[in-house]
Amino acid sequence: MFVGQIVLIFAEYALWGPPVPHPNPLAHQSIAVRFFFIVMLMPFLETIVGQWLPIRLMHGVFHLSWRVAAAGSIVLFTLMHGYTDRAVIAILLGAVVLATVFVIEAKRGGWPVLSTYLTHALANACVLSLQSG
């Protein structure tokens, strides 16, 4: 997911030039505070709201297919980030990966919330390490 997002960012840069920077409300916080929010808390909350809730509702309650449930999760997760510019492409790629991880783990009887959370947290940790470097 992370490598794919980096490739997309470089491709966008080559095609359209540098992106407009987005405001970072945690920019002036310590690395410990940023780590807590970006790597630990937000991936967990986003996994619950962006994958678990929509997929469980659509597939479990409304008996829609896994693909439809994953598509709903992808749309919701992407919209939750609030981007209206080309950053949507990178978020969309992440949303596809996270929904796929969740569905695969759920179908095999694994731990979909934990697997998705750890995937998301690792990707965010990679982003944070680039921002802090």
XYZ file of N, CA and C in Angstrom:
399
model
N 0.834 -1.186 0.000
C 0.000 0.000 0.000
C 0.877 1.247 0.000
N 1.839 1.265 0.912
C 2.703 2.437 1.057
C 3.520 2.669 -0.212
N 4.102 1.603 -0.751
C 4.915 1.726 -1.964
C 4.043 2.189 -3.129
N 2.846 1.635 -3.237
C 1.930 2.060 -4.296
C 1.568 3.527 -4.188
N 1.349 3.994 -2.967
C 1.026 5.404 -2.774
C 2.220 6.291 -3.142
N 3.426 5.857 -2.811
C 4.625 6.625 -3.169
C 4.763 6.700 -4.689
N 4.555 5.573 -5.376
C 4.626 5.559 -6.835
C 3.587 6.507 -7.423
N 2.367 6.484 -6.895
C 1.326 7.394 -7.378
C 1.709 8.857 -7.163
N 2.277 9.155 -6.024
C 2.670 10.532 -5.728
C 3.747 11.002 -6.701
N 4.730 10.143 -6.980
C 5.772 10.500 -7.947
C 5.193 10.667 -9.350
N 4.272 9.794 -9.733
C 3.641 9.911 -11.051
C 2.843 11.202 -11.161
N 2.097 11.528 -10.111
C 1.339 12.786 -10.101
C 2.284 13.981 -10.192
N 3.375 13.913 -9.483
C 4.362 14.995 -9.494
C 4.917 15.173 -10.899
N 5.239 14.060 -11.559
C 5.784 14.123 -12.921
C 4.757 14.674 -13.904
N 3.500 14.314 -13.715
C 2.454 14.744 -14.649
C 1.961 16.162 -14.382
N 1.781 16.522 -13.115
C 1.110 17.773 -12.792
C 1.916 18.721 -11.903
N 3.131 18.336 -11.571
C 3.947 19.196 -10.714
C 3.688 18.942 -9.247
N 4.311 19.749 -8.391
C 4.169 19.511 -6.948
C 2.729 19.739 -6.477
N 2.291 18.920 -5.530
C 0.930 19.091 -5.009
C 0.851 20.271 -4.053
N -0.354 20.731 -3.856
C -0.601 21.770 -2.865
C -0.529 21.098 -1.484
N 0.293 21.614 -0.575
C 0.376 20.959 0.743
C -0.928 21.092 1.516
N -1.248 20.039 2.268
C -2.438 20.050 3.107
C -2.044 20.453 4.523
N -2.909 21.154 5.218
C -2.587 21.539 6.595
C -2.449 20.316 7.487
N -1.491 20.361 8.373
C -1.260 19.273 9.308
C -1.470 19.810 10.716
N -2.599 19.484 11.348
C -2.888 20.040 12.673
C -1.920 19.563 13.761
N -1.174 18.502 13.485
C -0.232 17.984 14.478
C 1.212 18.394 14.193
N 1.423 19.249 13.226
C 2.780 19.601 12.793
C 3.642 20.162 13.924
N 3.061 20.863 14.850
C 3.835 21.496 15.921
C 3.872 20.670 17.206
N 3.387 19.448 17.133
C 3.390 18.564 18.300
C 4.671 17.738 18.333
N 4.980 17.184 19.477
C 6.155 16.326 19.604
C 5.957 15.055 18.785
N 7.051 14.372 18.503
C 6.974 13.127 17.750
C 6.150 12.085 18.510
N 6.209 12.098 19.824
C 5.428 11.141 20.622
C 3.928 11.377 20.444
N 3.517 12.626 20.443
C 2.100 12.954 20.257
C 1.671 12.588 18.843
N 2.487 12.937 17.853
C 2.150 12.597 16.464
C 2.081 11.078 16.289
N 3.028 10.355 16.889
C 3.025 8.897 16.798
C 1.739 8.325 17.394
N 1.365 8.808 18.559
C 0.147 8.312 19.203
C -1.067 8.501 18.305
N -1.241 9.711 17.775
C -2.422 9.988 16.965
C -2.354 9.345 15.587
N -1.215 9.489 14.906
C -1.102 9.062 13.509
C -0.920 7.555 13.363
N -0.207 6.940 14.285
C 0.109 5.516 14.151
C -0.775 4.633 15.025
N -1.166 5.111 16.185
C -1.929 4.245 17.088
C -3.433 4.517 17.087
N -3.843 5.752 17.349
C -5.258 6.053 17.542
C -6.053 6.122 16.235
N -5.619 6.955 15.302
C -6.414 7.165 14.092
C -6.580 5.903 13.250
N -5.535 5.080 13.058
C -5.774 3.845 12.296
C -6.816 2.936 12.956
N -6.833 2.901 14.288
C -7.833 2.079 14.972
C -9.236 2.631 14.735
N -9.405 3.930 14.961
C -10.726 4.541 14.762
C -11.176 4.430 13.310
N -10.249 4.661 12.386
C -10.599 4.575 10.964
C -10.896 3.136 10.548
N -10.267 2.160 11.175
C -10.578 0.757 10.888
C -11.998 0.429 11.342
N -12.369 0.917 12.511
C -13.724 0.662 13.011
C -14.759 1.349 12.128
N -14.555 2.632 11.849
C -15.548 3.400 11.085
C -15.453 3.143 9.585
N -14.247 2.970 9.074
C -14.054 2.861 7.625
C -14.120 1.459 7.059
N -13.860 0.439 7.894
C -13.932 -0.931 7.390
C -14.936 -1.775 8.186
N -14.722 -1.908 9.474
C -15.569 -2.818 10.245
C -17.052 -2.468 10.140
N -17.401 -1.230 10.444
C -18.819 -0.840 10.462
C -19.485 -1.002 9.094
N -18.955 -0.406 8.032
C -19.668 -0.542 6.755
C -19.690 -1.974 6.215
N -18.575 -2.697 6.362
C -18.536 -4.052 5.821
C -19.450 -4.972 6.619
N -19.420 -4.867 7.933
C -20.289 -5.710 8.758
C -21.762 -5.370 8.535
N -22.064 -4.084 8.398
C -23.456 -3.701 8.140
C -23.924 -4.207 6.778
N -23.150 -3.907 5.754
C -23.598 -4.260 4.403
C -23.614 -5.760 4.167
N -22.564 -6.449 4.640
C -22.518 -7.897 4.403
C -23.311 -8.676 5.453
N -23.112 -8.339 6.719
C -23.738 -9.103 7.794
C -25.206 -8.801 8.001
N -25.561 -7.531 8.029
C -26.952 -7.143 8.327
C -27.807 -7.118 7.068
N -27.288 -6.497 6.002
C -28.082 -6.351 4.777
C -27.830 -7.460 3.761
N -26.910 -8.375 4.073
C -26.628 -9.556 3.249
C -26.212 -9.212 1.817
N -25.487 -8.117 1.686
C -24.920 -7.774 0.388
C -23.620 -8.553 0.202
N -23.169 -8.661 -1.023
C -21.949 -9.428 -1.291
C -20.734 -8.762 -0.648
N -19.673 -9.559 -0.496
C -18.427 -9.024 0.048
C -17.909 -7.891 -0.827
N -18.059 -8.022 -2.140
C -17.560 -6.988 -3.057
C -18.312 -5.670 -2.877
N -19.603 -5.754 -2.748
C -20.400 -4.542 -2.529
C -20.044 -3.918 -1.181
N -19.893 -4.746 -0.173
C -19.523 -4.244 1.158
C -18.150 -3.585 1.126
N -17.208 -4.205 0.419
C -15.872 -3.622 0.299
C -15.932 -2.296 -0.460
N -16.732 -2.240 -1.520
C -16.870 -0.998 -2.291
C -17.448 0.119 -1.425
N -18.431 -0.202 -0.611
C -18.989 0.798 0.303
C -17.952 1.286 1.296
N -17.147 0.369 1.791
C -16.072 0.726 2.715
C -15.051 1.636 2.035
N -14.705 1.320 0.807
C -13.725 2.117 0.059
C -14.226 3.541 -0.120
N -15.471 3.679 -0.505
C -16.053 5.016 -0.696
C -16.073 5.780 0.626
N -16.555 5.148 1.677
C -16.641 5.816 2.981
C -15.259 6.225 3.482
N -14.292 5.305 3.443
C -12.948 5.595 3.928
C -12.332 6.760 3.160
N -12.512 6.768 1.853
C -11.959 7.845 1.023
C -12.623 9.174 1.368
N -13.936 9.173 1.510
C -14.649 10.404 1.847
C -14.292 10.913 3.241
N -14.005 9.999 4.170
C -13.671 10.397 5.540
C -12.431 11.292 5.585
N -11.553 11.154 4.623
C -10.324 11.933 4.641
C -10.517 13.354 4.129
N -11.614 13.624 3.468
C -11.989 14.986 3.125
C -11.212 15.653 2.008
N -10.402 14.909 1.284
C -9.642 15.538 0.196
C -10.518 15.713 -1.030
N -10.301 16.810 -1.737
C -11.035 17.058 -2.974
C -10.082 17.263 -4.144
N -8.803 17.062 -3.917
C -7.822 17.219 -4.978
C -7.217 15.862 -5.318
N -6.068 15.881 -5.942
C -5.476 14.627 -6.394
C -4.991 13.724 -5.263
N -4.978 14.194 -4.024
C -4.627 13.341 -2.884
C -5.637 12.211 -2.721
N -6.812 12.374 -3.305
C -7.843 11.343 -3.241
C -7.321 10.039 -3.842
N -6.476 10.135 -4.858
C -5.980 8.929 -5.527
C -5.175 8.065 -4.562
N -4.277 8.680 -3.794
C -3.471 7.919 -2.832
C -4.346 7.346 -1.718
N -5.305 8.133 -1.253
C -6.211 7.642 -0.205
C -7.057 6.498 -0.745
N -7.503 6.622 -1.988
C -8.312 5.574 -2.609
C -7.528 4.265 -2.686
N -6.261 4.333 -3.044
C -5.434 3.128 -3.086
C -5.345 2.498 -1.692
N -5.118 3.311 -0.682
C -5.089 2.800 0.685
C -6.413 2.188 1.084
N -7.511 2.817 0.699
C -8.848 2.308 1.029
C -9.086 0.943 0.393
N -8.630 0.770 -0.833
C -8.784 -0.520 -1.524
C -7.992 -1.603 -0.786
N -6.757 -1.292 -0.433
C -5.918 -2.266 0.271
C -6.540 -2.630 1.620
N -6.958 -1.631 2.381
C -7.507 -1.903 3.711
C -8.816 -2.690 3.644
N -9.681 -2.358 2.715
C -10.934 -3.117 2.564
C -10.639 -4.554 2.143
N -9.651 -4.721 1.277
C -9.272 -6.067 0.827
C -8.723 -6.893 1.984
N -7.838 -6.297 2.780
C -7.299 -7.000 3.953
C -8.439 -7.406 4.873
N -9.360 -6.484 5.135
C -10.473 -6.785 6.036
C -11.305 -7.951 5.509
N -11.679 -7.893 4.238
C -12.546 -8.933 3.667
C -11.840 -10.283 3.646
N -10.577 -10.312 3.236
C -9.848 -11.582 3.211
C -9.789 -12.196 4.604
N -9.450 -11.387 5.591
C -9.371 -11.898 6.962
C -10.741 -12.336 7.481
N -11.783 -11.579 7.167
C -13.128 -11.944 7.627
C -13.588 -13.246 6.979
N -13.323 -13.403 5.692
C -13.748 -14.609 4.982
C -13.015 -15.849 5.466
N -11.789 -15.699 5.876
C -11.027 -16.867 6.325
C -11.172 -17.111 7.829
N -11.990 -16.297 8.491
C -12.226 -16.481 9.918
C -11.086 -15.985 10.782
N -10.315 -15.047 10.252
C -9.178 -14.499 10.993
C -9.592 -13.332 11.874
N -8.672 -12.425 12.032
C -8.875 -11.243 12.867
C -8.886 -10.006 11.966
N -10.005 -9.718 11.290
C -10.014 -8.642 10.308
C -9.724 -7.259 10.891
N -10.230 -6.965 12.069
C -9.983 -5.639 12.656
C -8.501 -5.487 12.988
N -7.919 -6.492 13.611
C -6.505 -6.423 13.978
C -5.612 -6.360 12.737
N -5.875 -7.193 11.757
C -5.060 -7.209 10.543
C -5.134 -5.877 9.800
N -6.339 -5.351 9.685
C -6.524 -4.081 8.987
C -5.886 -2.946 9.771
N -6.081 -2.945 11.068
C -5.480 -1.913 11.922
C -3.956 -1.928 11.815
N -3.356 -3.100 11.902
C -1.894 -3.180 11.832
C -1.365 -2.758 10.463
N -2.079 -3.120 9.400
C -1.687 -2.689 8.053
C -1.730 -1.170 7.950
N -2.800 -0.585 8.441
C -2.986 0.867 8.406
C -1.945 1.562 9.282
N -1.723 1.035 10.476
C -0.754 1.642 11.395
C 0.650 1.599 10.806
N 1.014 0.496 10.170
C 2.337 0.388 9.552
C 2.494 1.392 8.416
N 1.473 1.528 7.593
C 1.534 2.503 6.496
C 1.662 3.925 7.072
N 0.907 4.240 8.096
C 0.992 5.571 8.704
C 2.357 5.798 9.357
N 2.933 4.743 9.942
C 4.259 4.860 10.536
C 5.303 5.182 9.465
N 5.149 4.579 8.293
C 6.061 4.885 7.186
C 5.914 6.348 6.760
N 4.693 6.827 6.659
C 4.458 8.226 6.296
C 5.042 9.145 7.355
N 4.806 8.842 8.609
C 5.334 9.671 9.700
C 6.852 9.697 9.683
N 7.470 8.573 9.388
C 8.938 8.540 9.360
C 9.486 9.414 8.238
N 8.773 9.506 7.129
C 9.201 10.388 6.039
C 8.992 11.854 6.398
N 7.906 12.141 7.089
C 7.629 13.525 7.492
C 8.598 13.998 8.555
N 9.078 13.096 9.392
C 9.945 13.471 10.499
C 11.417 13.520 10.100
N 11.717 12.976 8.924
C 13.116 12.891 8.507
C 13.691 14.146 7.954
